[in-house]
Amino acid sequence: MVSSDAKQRMIRRVAREIEAGMTVNLGIGLPTRVIDHVDRDLSVCLHSENGIAGVGPSVTYEQADRNLIDAGGSYVSIQPGTAFFDSAVSFAMVRAGRLDLTILGAFEVAMNGDLANWMIPGLFTPGVGGAMELAQKARRVVIMMTHLDKQGHSKIVRECRLPITASACVNRIYTDLAVIDVDAQGLMLREIAQGISLDEVLAATEAPLQVADNELPTF
Amino acid sequence: MTDKIVDIEAAIAVIGDGATIMIGGFGVPGTPFCLLDELVRQGPKGLTLIKNDANENGMGVDRLLLGNQVKKLIVSHIGLNSNAIKLMNEGRLEVELCPQGILAERIRNAGAGLFGFLTDIGIDTTLAQDKPRFEIDGRKLLLEKPLRADFALIHAAHADPLGNLLYAAAAQNFNPLMAMAAKHVIAETENLTAPGGLSPEAIHTPAPFVDRLVELPGLTEDYGVIRR
């Protein structure tokens, strides 16, 4: 069980991925919470699959516009410069490489950057939504997830056992334990969560991790 | 130019058993709930539905599922409808899953009078298994075929009697694409204005794509904000 404190630190760390002027798509669930930790003055353009560029902050039930949800079904707002468009335009934007960054959840990430986040055969078959386009075409794909699944198994694996969403697409993995880059040489451990030892990270990771000689930063 | 306004019963009466129907909407915004409820009331069976999602339990598409009117869904996800997932897992509902942008583009392709397109989306996944493959300029690609339908059911915030349509905020989504891709397009609207009442620059779907228009006397609860 991941503590809410560890989860919060992961969210705050992922928020540092987002830079001024970026166009960003945040996946449903934990990734949508990242924006709460990004300075609104950074002029980040949030894209939502259902046809919004420039998604504004979430609103309460009382403030909600019945026609204004994001792709996760949350009621959101507009801000100066928001644009609406149809679903074909929305994904033209994705496939043409106009997204600087997407932050997605995952069931498994393999050491070569393969991502599985859309299907658990026989158990979880909600469909694919826009995950394949986002994973394949955003210029940078980062994953945020718990390091272990509910059974305690590593979600960072040698090869995905689940049906993949896209192959060799992940650039970086954020978990409650570590920050790991997917490089041509394999997985590189970059940072460790506060209070976690290197041995704990290595023991919790099925895929081989390369570790730099210098002391690793914590988050 | 012709007035396309009909009452809701006549608008839906043209839909028979076995029809293929596109339904606009992404979640609640843009879903034509009144047209769907009339489809439930009239009861044609063996339908194939093309929609982004299956709505949520108890509303829209789910009422057609509960009435055993649906043979097949072509969708990008059904995650918010546990009834649809259950019917699929029991083998009582055929579900074709399509990446969301590819679903939109297959509909747009049909609406533009084309016969397919090549893409690399999903090429390394199980969804690519039955799709023809081509290699163009050294790049491996999949053939995606257009999606056409007998009918499209569309929800527009504003319309004029000629069938010019305008959508609100995120209610645009699949509506303007589907309004191009079906043989017979039926739109419902919340606000009917006289011809000339809509700015020509603001029109999302031009009148020639629309066959019938239903003026809604009001909206049902389904159109409202969902308390979560």
PDB file of C-alpha atoms in Angstrom, chain B:
ATOM      1  CA  MET B   1     -34.142  25.676 -49.404  1.00  0.00           C
ATOM      2  CA  THR B   2     -36.346  23.172 -47.590  1.00  0.00           C
ATOM      3  CA  ASP B   3     -37.623  23.118 -44.044  1.00  0.00           C
ATOM      4  CA  LYS B   4     -36.457  19.828 -42.469  1.00  0.00           C
ATOM      5  CA  ILE B   5     -38.382  19.939 -39.205  1.00  0.00           C
ATOM      6  CA  VAL B   6     -40.367  16.832 -38.270  1.00  0.00           C
ATOM      7  CA  ASP B   7     -41.743  15.526 -34.996  1.00  0.00           C
ATOM      8  CA  ILE B   8     -39.585  13.084 -33.075  1.00  0.00           C
ATOM      9  CA  GLU B   9     -41.826  10.047 -33.743  1.00  0.00           C
ATOM     10  CA  ALA B  10     -41.651  10.541 -37.524  1.00  0.00           C
ATOM     11  CA  ALA B  11     -37.918  11.277 -37.382  1.00  0.00           C
ATOM     12  CA  ILE B  12     -37.126   7.922 -35.742  1.00  0.00           C
ATOM     13  CA  ALA B  13     -39.815   5.827 -37.518  1.00  0.00           C
ATOM     14  CA  VAL B  14     -37.562   5.451 -40.586  1.00  0.00           C
ATOM     15  CA  ILE B  15     -35.102   3.335 -38.554  1.00  0.00           C
ATOM     16  CA  GLY B  16     -35.770  -0.398 -38.945  1.00  0.00           C
ATOM     17  CA  ASP B  17     -34.387  -3.657 -37.576  1.00  0.00           C
ATOM     18  CA  GLY B  18     -30.715  -4.292 -38.358  1.00  0.00           C
ATOM     19  CA  ALA B  19     -29.842  -0.651 -39.047  1.00  0.00           C
ATOM     20  CA  THR B  20     -26.346   0.746 -38.501  1.00  0.00           C
ATOM     21  CA  ILE B  21     -26.552   3.991 -36.517  1.00  0.00           C
ATOM     22  CA  MET B  22     -23.920   6.578 -35.624  1.00  0.00           C
ATOM     23  CA  ILE B  23     -24.581   8.409 -32.354  1.00  0.00           C
ATOM     24  CA  GLY B  24     -22.841  11.658 -31.476  1.00  0.00           C
ATOM     25  CA  GLY B  25     -21.481  12.502 -28.051  1.00  0.00           C
ATOM     26  CA  PHE B  26     -18.531  11.914 -25.742  1.00  0.00           C
ATOM     27  CA  GLY B  27     -20.010  11.108 -22.358  1.00  0.00           C
ATOM     28  CA  VAL B  28     -23.025  13.337 -21.813  1.00  0.00           C
ATOM     29  CA  PRO B  29     -22.065  16.365 -23.953  1.00  0.00           C
ATOM     30  CA  GLY B  30     -23.382  15.963 -27.486  1.00  0.00           C
ATOM     31  CA  THR B  31     -25.313  12.744 -26.887  1.00  0.00           C
ATOM     32  CA  PRO B  32     -28.814  12.973 -28.455  1.00  0.00           C
ATOM     33  CA  PHE B  33     -30.646  11.467 -25.466  1.00  0.00           C
ATOM     34  CA  CYS B  34     -34.161  12.359 -26.694  1.00  0.00           C
ATOM     35  CA  LEU B  35     -33.632  10.689 -30.087  1.00  0.00           C
ATOM     36  CA  LEU B  36     -32.197   7.638 -28.280  1.00  0.00           C
ATOM     37  CA  ASP B  37     -35.181   7.460 -25.909  1.00  0.00           C
ATOM     38  CA  GLU B  38     -37.529   7.545 -28.912  1.00  0.00           C
ATOM     39  CA  LEU B  39     -35.483   4.737 -30.489  1.00  0.00           C
ATOM     40  CA  VAL B  40     -36.003   2.756 -27.275  1.00  0.00           C
ATOM     41  CA  ARG B  41     -39.770   3.491 -27.399  1.00  0.00           C
ATOM     42  CA  GLN B  42     -40.147   2.404 -31.039  1.00  0.00           C
ATOM     43  CA  GLY B  43     -37.962  -0.666 -30.412  1.00  0.00           C
ATOM     44  CA  PRO B  44     -36.115  -1.673 -33.612  1.00  0.00           C
ATOM     45  CA  LYS B  45     -33.770  -4.603 -32.927  1.00  0.00           C
ATOM     46  CA  GLY B  46     -30.463  -6.012 -34.161  1.00  0.00           C
ATOM     47  CA  LEU B  47     -28.858  -2.573 -34.310  1.00  0.00           C
ATOM     48  CA  THR B  48     -25.185  -1.819 -34.872  1.00  0.00           C
ATOM     49  CA  LEU B  49     -24.196   1.345 -33.007  1.00  0.00           C
ATOM     50  CA  ILE B  50     -21.144   3.463 -33.762  1.00  0.00           C
ATOM     51  CA  LYS B  51     -20.324   5.785 -30.886  1.00  0.00           C
ATOM     52  CA  ASN B  52     -17.313   6.902 -28.884  1.00  0.00           C
ATOM     53  CA  ASP B  53     -18.588   5.238 -25.710  1.00  0.00           C
ATOM     54  CA  ALA B  54     -21.632   3.404 -24.336  1.00  0.00           C
ATOM     55  CA  ASN B  55     -22.752   6.241 -22.023  1.00  0.00           C
ATOM     56  CA  GLU B  56     -23.186   5.372 -18.353  1.00  0.00           C
ATOM     57  CA  ASN B  57     -25.501   2.795 -16.773  1.00  0.00           C
ATOM     58  CA  GLY B  58     -29.163   3.659 -17.166  1.00  0.00           C
ATOM     59  CA  MET B  59     -28.823   6.405 -19.749  1.00  0.00           C
ATOM     60  CA  GLY B  60     -28.645   6.838 -23.540  1.00  0.00           C
ATOM     61  CA  VAL B  61     -27.121   3.831 -25.265  1.00  0.00           C
ATOM     62  CA  ASP B  62     -27.500   1.734 -22.114  1.00  0.00           C
ATOM     63  CA  ARG B  63     -31.310   1.853 -22.470  1.00  0.00           C
ATOM     64  CA  LEU B  64     -30.946   0.286 -25.941  1.00  0.00           C
ATOM     65  CA  LEU B  65     -28.706  -2.401 -24.424  1.00  0.00           C
ATOM     66  CA  LEU B  66     -31.224  -3.069 -21.642  1.00  0.00           C
ATOM     67  CA  GLY B  67     -33.951  -3.449 -24.294  1.00  0.00           C
ATOM     68  CA  ASN B  68     -31.894  -6.063 -26.175  1.00  0.00           C
ATOM     69  CA  GLN B  69     -31.947  -3.853 -29.270  1.00  0.00           C
ATOM     70  CA  VAL B  70     -28.210  -3.891 -29.934  1.00  0.00           C
ATOM     71  CA  LYS B  71     -26.242  -6.550 -31.807  1.00  0.00           C
ATOM     72  CA  LYS B  72     -22.923  -4.772 -32.037  1.00  0.00           C
ATOM     73  CA  LEU B  73     -21.065  -1.718 -30.728  1.00  0.00           C
ATOM     74  CA  ILE B  74     -18.208  -0.027 -32.565  1.00  0.00           C
ATOM     75  CA  VAL B  75     -16.604   2.204 -29.892  1.00  0.00           C
ATOM     76  CA  SER B  76     -13.327   3.455 -28.467  1.00  0.00           C
ATOM     77  CA  HIS B  77     -14.176   2.555 -24.870  1.00  0.00           C
ATOM     78  CA  ILE B  78     -17.029   1.349 -22.668  1.00  0.00           C
ATOM     79  CA  GLY B  79     -15.350   1.886 -19.304  1.00  0.00           C
ATOM     80  CA  LEU B  80     -18.182   3.882 -17.715  1.00  0.00           C
ATOM     81  CA  ASN B  81     -20.880   1.321 -18.533  1.00  0.00           C
ATOM     82  CA  SER B  82     -20.564  -1.856 -16.463  1.00  0.00           C
ATOM     83  CA  ASN B  83     -23.648  -3.311 -18.177  1.00  0.00           C
ATOM     84  CA  ALA B  84     -21.959  -3.074 -21.604  1.00  0.00           C
ATOM     85  CA  ILE B  85     -18.788  -4.688 -20.205  1.00  0.00           C
ATOM     86  CA  LYS B  86     -20.867  -7.493 -18.659  1.00  0.00           C
ATOM     87  CA  LEU B  87     -22.817  -8.157 -21.892  1.00  0.00           C
ATOM     88  CA  MET B  88     -19.553  -8.204 -23.846  1.00  0.00           C
ATOM     89  CA  ASN B  89     -17.867 -10.607 -21.401  1.00  0.00           C
ATOM     90  CA  GLU B  90     -20.936 -12.911 -21.514  1.00  0.00           C
ATOM     91  CA  GLY B  91     -20.734 -13.003 -25.307  1.00  0.00           C
ATOM     92  CA  ARG B  92     -24.158 -11.386 -25.681  1.00  0.00           C
ATOM     93  CA  LEU B  93     -22.855  -8.199 -27.284  1.00  0.00           C
ATOM     94  CA  GLU B  94     -20.303  -7.898 -30.040  1.00  0.00           C
ATOM     95  CA  VAL B  95     -17.866  -5.037 -29.367  1.00  0.00           C
ATOM     96  CA  GLU B  96     -15.354  -3.725 -31.897  1.00  0.00           C
ATOM     97  CA  LEU B  97     -12.782  -1.504 -30.174  1.00  0.00           C
ATOM     98  CA  CYS B  98     -11.084   1.190 -32.159  1.00  0.00           C
ATOM     99  CA  PRO B  99      -8.489   3.770 -31.046  1.00  0.00           C
ATOM    100  CA  GLN B 100     -10.425   6.997 -30.485  1.00  0.00           C
ATOM    101  CA  GLY B 101      -8.702   9.098 -33.139  1.00  0.00           C
ATOM    102  CA  ILE B 102      -8.867   6.259 -35.655  1.00  0.00           C
ATOM    103  CA  LEU B 103     -12.590   5.877 -34.950  1.00  0.00           C
ATOM    104  CA  ALA B 104     -13.026   9.605 -35.627  1.00  0.00           C
ATOM    105  CA  GLU B 105     -10.890   9.464 -38.764  1.00  0.00           C
ATOM    106  CA  ARG B 106     -12.699   6.399 -40.178  1.00  0.00           C
ATOM    107  CA  ILE B 107     -15.970   8.288 -39.786  1.00  0.00           C
ATOM    108  CA  ARG B 108     -14.481  11.463 -41.289  1.00  0.00           C
ATOM    109  CA  ASN B 109     -13.061   9.401 -44.161  1.00  0.00           C
ATOM    110  CA  ALA B 110     -16.499   8.018 -45.039  1.00  0.00           C
ATOM    111  CA  GLY B 111     -17.996  11.475 -44.690  1.00  0.00           C
ATOM    112  CA  ALA B 112     -15.425  12.852 -47.110  1.00  0.00           C
ATOM    113  CA  GLY B 113     -16.362  10.207 -49.706  1.00  0.00           C
ATOM    114  CA  LEU B 114     -13.064   8.336 -49.384  1.00  0.00           C
ATOM    115  CA  PHE B 115     -12.266   4.649 -49.154  1.00  0.00           C
ATOM    116  CA  GLY B 116      -9.733   4.267 -46.377  1.00  0.00           C
ATOM    117  CA  PHE B 117      -6.397   5.529 -45.159  1.00  0.00           C
ATOM    118  CA  LEU B 118      -3.013   4.272 -43.962  1.00  0.00           C
ATOM    119  CA  THR B 119      -1.765   4.748 -40.416  1.00  0.00           C
ATOM    120  CA  ASP B 120       0.805   3.386 -37.983  1.00  0.00           C
ATOM    121  CA  ILE B 121      -1.464   3.822 -34.950  1.00  0.00           C
ATOM    122  CA  GLY B 122      -1.814   0.538 -33.067  1.00  0.00           C
ATOM    123  CA  ILE B 123       0.457  -1.318 -35.489  1.00  0.00           C
ATOM    124  CA  ASP B 124       2.250  -3.345 -32.782  1.00  0.00           C
ATOM    125  CA  THR B 125      -0.930  -4.147 -30.851  1.00  0.00           C
ATOM    126  CA  THR B 126      -3.602  -6.840 -30.856  1.00  0.00           C
ATOM    127  CA  LEU B 127      -6.037  -4.380 -32.481  1.00  0.00           C
ATOM    128  CA  ALA B 128      -3.962  -4.571 -35.686  1.00  0.00           C
ATOM    129  CA  GLN B 129      -4.315  -8.338 -36.070  1.00  0.00           C
ATOM    130  CA  ASP B 130      -6.903  -8.483 -38.843  1.00  0.00           C
ATOM    131  CA  LYS B 131      -5.984  -5.281 -40.676  1.00  0.00           C
ATOM    132  CA  PRO B 132      -4.284  -5.354 -44.107  1.00  0.00           C
ATOM    133  CA  ARG B 133      -0.644  -4.163 -43.974  1.00  0.00           C
ATOM    134  CA  PHE B 134       1.247  -2.109 -46.505  1.00  0.00           C
ATOM    135  CA  GLU B 135       4.790  -0.852 -46.688  1.00  0.00           C
ATOM    136  CA  ILE B 136       5.085   2.650 -48.168  1.00  0.00           C
ATOM    137  CA  ASP B 137       8.494   4.359 -48.436  1.00  0.00           C
ATOM    138  CA  GLY B 138       9.935   1.832 -45.999  1.00  0.00           C
ATOM    139  CA  ARG B 139       7.272   2.458 -43.349  1.00  0.00           C
ATOM    140  CA  LYS B 140       4.949  -0.317 -42.147  1.00  0.00           C
ATOM    141  CA  LEU B 141       1.324   0.843 -42.129  1.00  0.00           C
ATOM    142  CA  LEU B 142      -2.186  -0.471 -41.537  1.00  0.00           C
ATOM    143  CA  LEU B 143      -5.167   0.046 -43.790  1.00  0.00           C
ATOM    144  CA  GLU B 144      -8.095   1.538 -41.908  1.00  0.00           C
ATOM    145  CA  LYS B 145     -11.431   1.301 -43.697  1.00  0.00           C
ATOM    146  CA  PRO B 146     -14.100   4.006 -43.625  1.00  0.00           C
ATOM    147  CA  LEU B 147     -17.093   3.653 -41.321  1.00  0.00           C
ATOM    148  CA  ARG B 148     -20.411   4.414 -42.982  1.00  0.00           C
ATOM    149  CA  ALA B 149     -23.873   4.191 -41.451  1.00  0.00           C
ATOM    150  CA  ASP B 150     -27.516   4.110 -42.449  1.00  0.00           C
ATOM    151  CA  PHE B 151     -28.393   6.791 -39.924  1.00  0.00           C
ATOM    152  CA  ALA B 152     -26.686   9.372 -37.736  1.00  0.00           C
ATOM    153  CA  LEU B 153     -28.280  10.796 -34.591  1.00  0.00           C
ATOM    154  CA  ILE B 154     -26.883  14.221 -33.756  1.00  0.00           C
ATOM    155  CA  HIS B 155     -27.357  16.707 -30.916  1.00  0.00           C
ATOM    156  CA  ALA B 156     -26.912  20.382 -31.753  1.00  0.00           C
ATOM    157  CA  ALA B 157     -27.167  23.292 -29.319  1.00  0.00           C
ATOM    158  CA  HIS B 158     -28.419  25.588 -32.085  1.00  0.00           C
ATOM    159  CA  ALA B 159     -29.978  24.985 -35.495  1.00  0.00           C
ATOM    160  CA  ASP B 160     -32.059  26.675 -38.153  1.00  0.00           C
ATOM    161  CA  PRO B 161     -34.936  24.961 -40.027  1.00  0.00           C
ATOM    162  CA  LEU B 162     -32.696  24.334 -43.028  1.00  0.00           C
ATOM    163  CA  GLY B 163     -30.490  22.070 -40.902  1.00  0.00           C
ATOM    164  CA  ASN B 164     -27.487  24.278 -40.267  1.00  0.00           C
ATOM    165  CA  LEU B 165     -26.054  23.121 -36.931  1.00  0.00           C
ATOM    166  CA  LEU B 166     -23.890  24.579 -34.195  1.00  0.00           C
ATOM    167  CA  TYR B 167     -22.530  22.654 -31.224  1.00  0.00           C
ATOM    168  CA  ALA B 168     -21.744  23.906 -27.714  1.00  0.00           C
ATOM    169  CA  ALA B 169     -18.301  23.661 -26.068  1.00  0.00           C
ATOM    170  CA  ALA B 170     -17.099  20.038 -25.771  1.00  0.00           C
ATOM    171  CA  ALA B 171     -20.406  18.742 -27.196  1.00  0.00           C
ATOM    172  CA  GLN B 172     -18.921  18.999 -30.697  1.00  0.00           C
ATOM    173  CA  ASN B 173     -16.743  15.833 -30.463  1.00  0.00           C
ATOM    174  CA  PHE B 174     -18.063  13.192 -32.919  1.00  0.00           C
ATOM    175  CA  ASN B 175     -21.217  15.064 -34.002  1.00  0.00           C
ATOM    176  CA  PRO B 176     -19.928  17.025 -37.026  1.00  0.00           C
ATOM    177  CA  LEU B 177     -18.060  13.940 -38.313  1.00  0.00           C
ATOM    178  CA  MET B 178     -21.055  11.627 -38.015  1.00  0.00           C
ATOM    179  CA  ALA B 179     -23.306  14.237 -39.600  1.00  0.00           C
ATOM    180  CA  MET B 180     -21.218  13.719 -42.760  1.00  0.00           C
ATOM    181  CA  ALA B 181     -20.927   9.933 -42.734  1.00  0.00           C
ATOM    182  CA  ALA B 182     -24.484   8.535 -42.721  1.00  0.00           C
ATOM    183  CA  LYS B 183     -27.009   8.158 -45.539  1.00  0.00           C
ATOM    184  CA  HIS B 184     -29.763   9.755 -43.460  1.00  0.00           C
ATOM    185  CA  VAL B 185     -28.898  12.306 -40.801  1.00  0.00           C
ATOM    186  CA  ILE B 186     -31.332  13.139 -38.003  1.00  0.00           C
ATOM    187  CA  ALA B 187     -30.471  16.030 -35.697  1.00  0.00           C
ATOM    188  CA  GLU B 188     -32.157  17.251 -32.520  1.00  0.00           C
ATOM    189  CA  THR B 189     -31.693  20.780 -31.261  1.00  0.00           C
ATOM    190  CA  GLU B 190     -32.256  22.761 -28.074  1.00  0.00           C
ATOM    191  CA  ASN B 191     -32.560  26.123 -29.779  1.00  0.00           C
ATOM    192  CA  LEU B 192     -34.202  26.588 -33.145  1.00  0.00           C
ATOM    193  CA  THR B 193     -33.678  29.958 -34.789  1.00  0.00           C
ATOM    194  CA  ALA B 194     -35.079  31.371 -38.024  1.00  0.00           C
ATOM    195  CA  PRO B 195     -32.905  31.091 -41.169  1.00  0.00           C
ATOM    196  CA  GLY B 196     -30.300  33.814 -40.874  1.00  0.00           C
ATOM    197  CA  GLY B 197     -30.285  33.525 -37.090  1.00  0.00           C
ATOM    198  CA  LEU B 198     -26.942  31.720 -37.094  1.00  0.00           C
ATOM    199  CA  SER B 199     -23.805  33.503 -38.207  1.00  0.00           C
ATOM    200  CA  PRO B 200     -22.624  31.776 -41.418  1.00  0.00           C
ATOM    201  CA  GLU B 201     -19.058  31.759 -40.056  1.00  0.00           C
ATOM    202  CA  ALA B 202     -20.116  29.963 -36.877  1.00  0.00           C
ATOM    203  CA  ILE B 203     -21.924  27.015 -38.486  1.00  0.00           C
ATOM    204  CA  HIS B 204     -20.197  23.696 -37.722  1.00  0.00           C
ATOM    205  CA  THR B 205     -22.376  21.411 -39.869  1.00  0.00           C
ATOM    206  CA  PRO B 206     -23.766  22.946 -43.059  1.00  0.00           C
ATOM    207  CA  ALA B 207     -27.416  22.193 -43.940  1.00  0.00           C
ATOM    208  CA  PRO B 208     -26.773  19.919 -46.975  1.00  0.00           C
ATOM    209  CA  PHE B 209     -25.525  17.175 -44.621  1.00  0.00           C
ATOM    210  CA  VAL B 210     -28.727  17.139 -42.546  1.00  0.00           C
ATOM    211  CA  ASP B 211     -31.949  15.356 -43.596  1.00  0.00           C
ATOM    212  CA  ARG B 212     -34.294  15.794 -40.641  1.00  0.00           C
ATOM    213  CA  LEU B 213     -34.382  18.128 -37.662  1.00  0.00           C
ATOM    214  CA  VAL B 214     -36.291  17.707 -34.394  1.00  0.00           C
ATOM    215  CA  GLU B 215     -36.928  20.702 -32.164  1.00  0.00           C
ATOM    216  CA  LEU B 216     -36.768  19.594 -28.531  1.00  0.00           C
ATOM    217  CA  PRO B 217     -39.462  21.084 -26.288  1.00  0.00           C
ATOM    218  CA  GLY B 218     -37.001  20.824 -23.383  1.00  0.00           C
ATOM    219  CA  LEU B 219     -34.178  18.680 -22.124  1.00  0.00           C
ATOM    220  CA  THR B 220     -34.498  15.549 -19.996  1.00  0.00           C
ATOM    221  CA  GLU B 221     -32.476  15.004 -16.815  1.00  0.00           C
ATOM    222  CA  ASP B 222     -29.903  12.996 -18.767  1.00  0.00           C
ATOM    223  CA  TYR B 223     -28.512  16.162 -20.333  1.00  0.00           C
ATOM    224  CA  GLY B 224     -27.724  17.700 -16.954  1.00  0.00           C
ATOM    225  CA  VAL B 225     -24.610  17.876 -14.844  1.00  0.00           C
ATOM    226  CA  ILE B 226     -23.824  14.536 -13.195  1.00  0.00           C
ATOM    227  CA  ARG B 227     -23.113  14.742  -9.478  1.00  0.00           C
ATOM    228  CA  ARG B 228     -20.015  12.596  -8.784  1.00  0.00           C
TER     229      ARG B 228
END
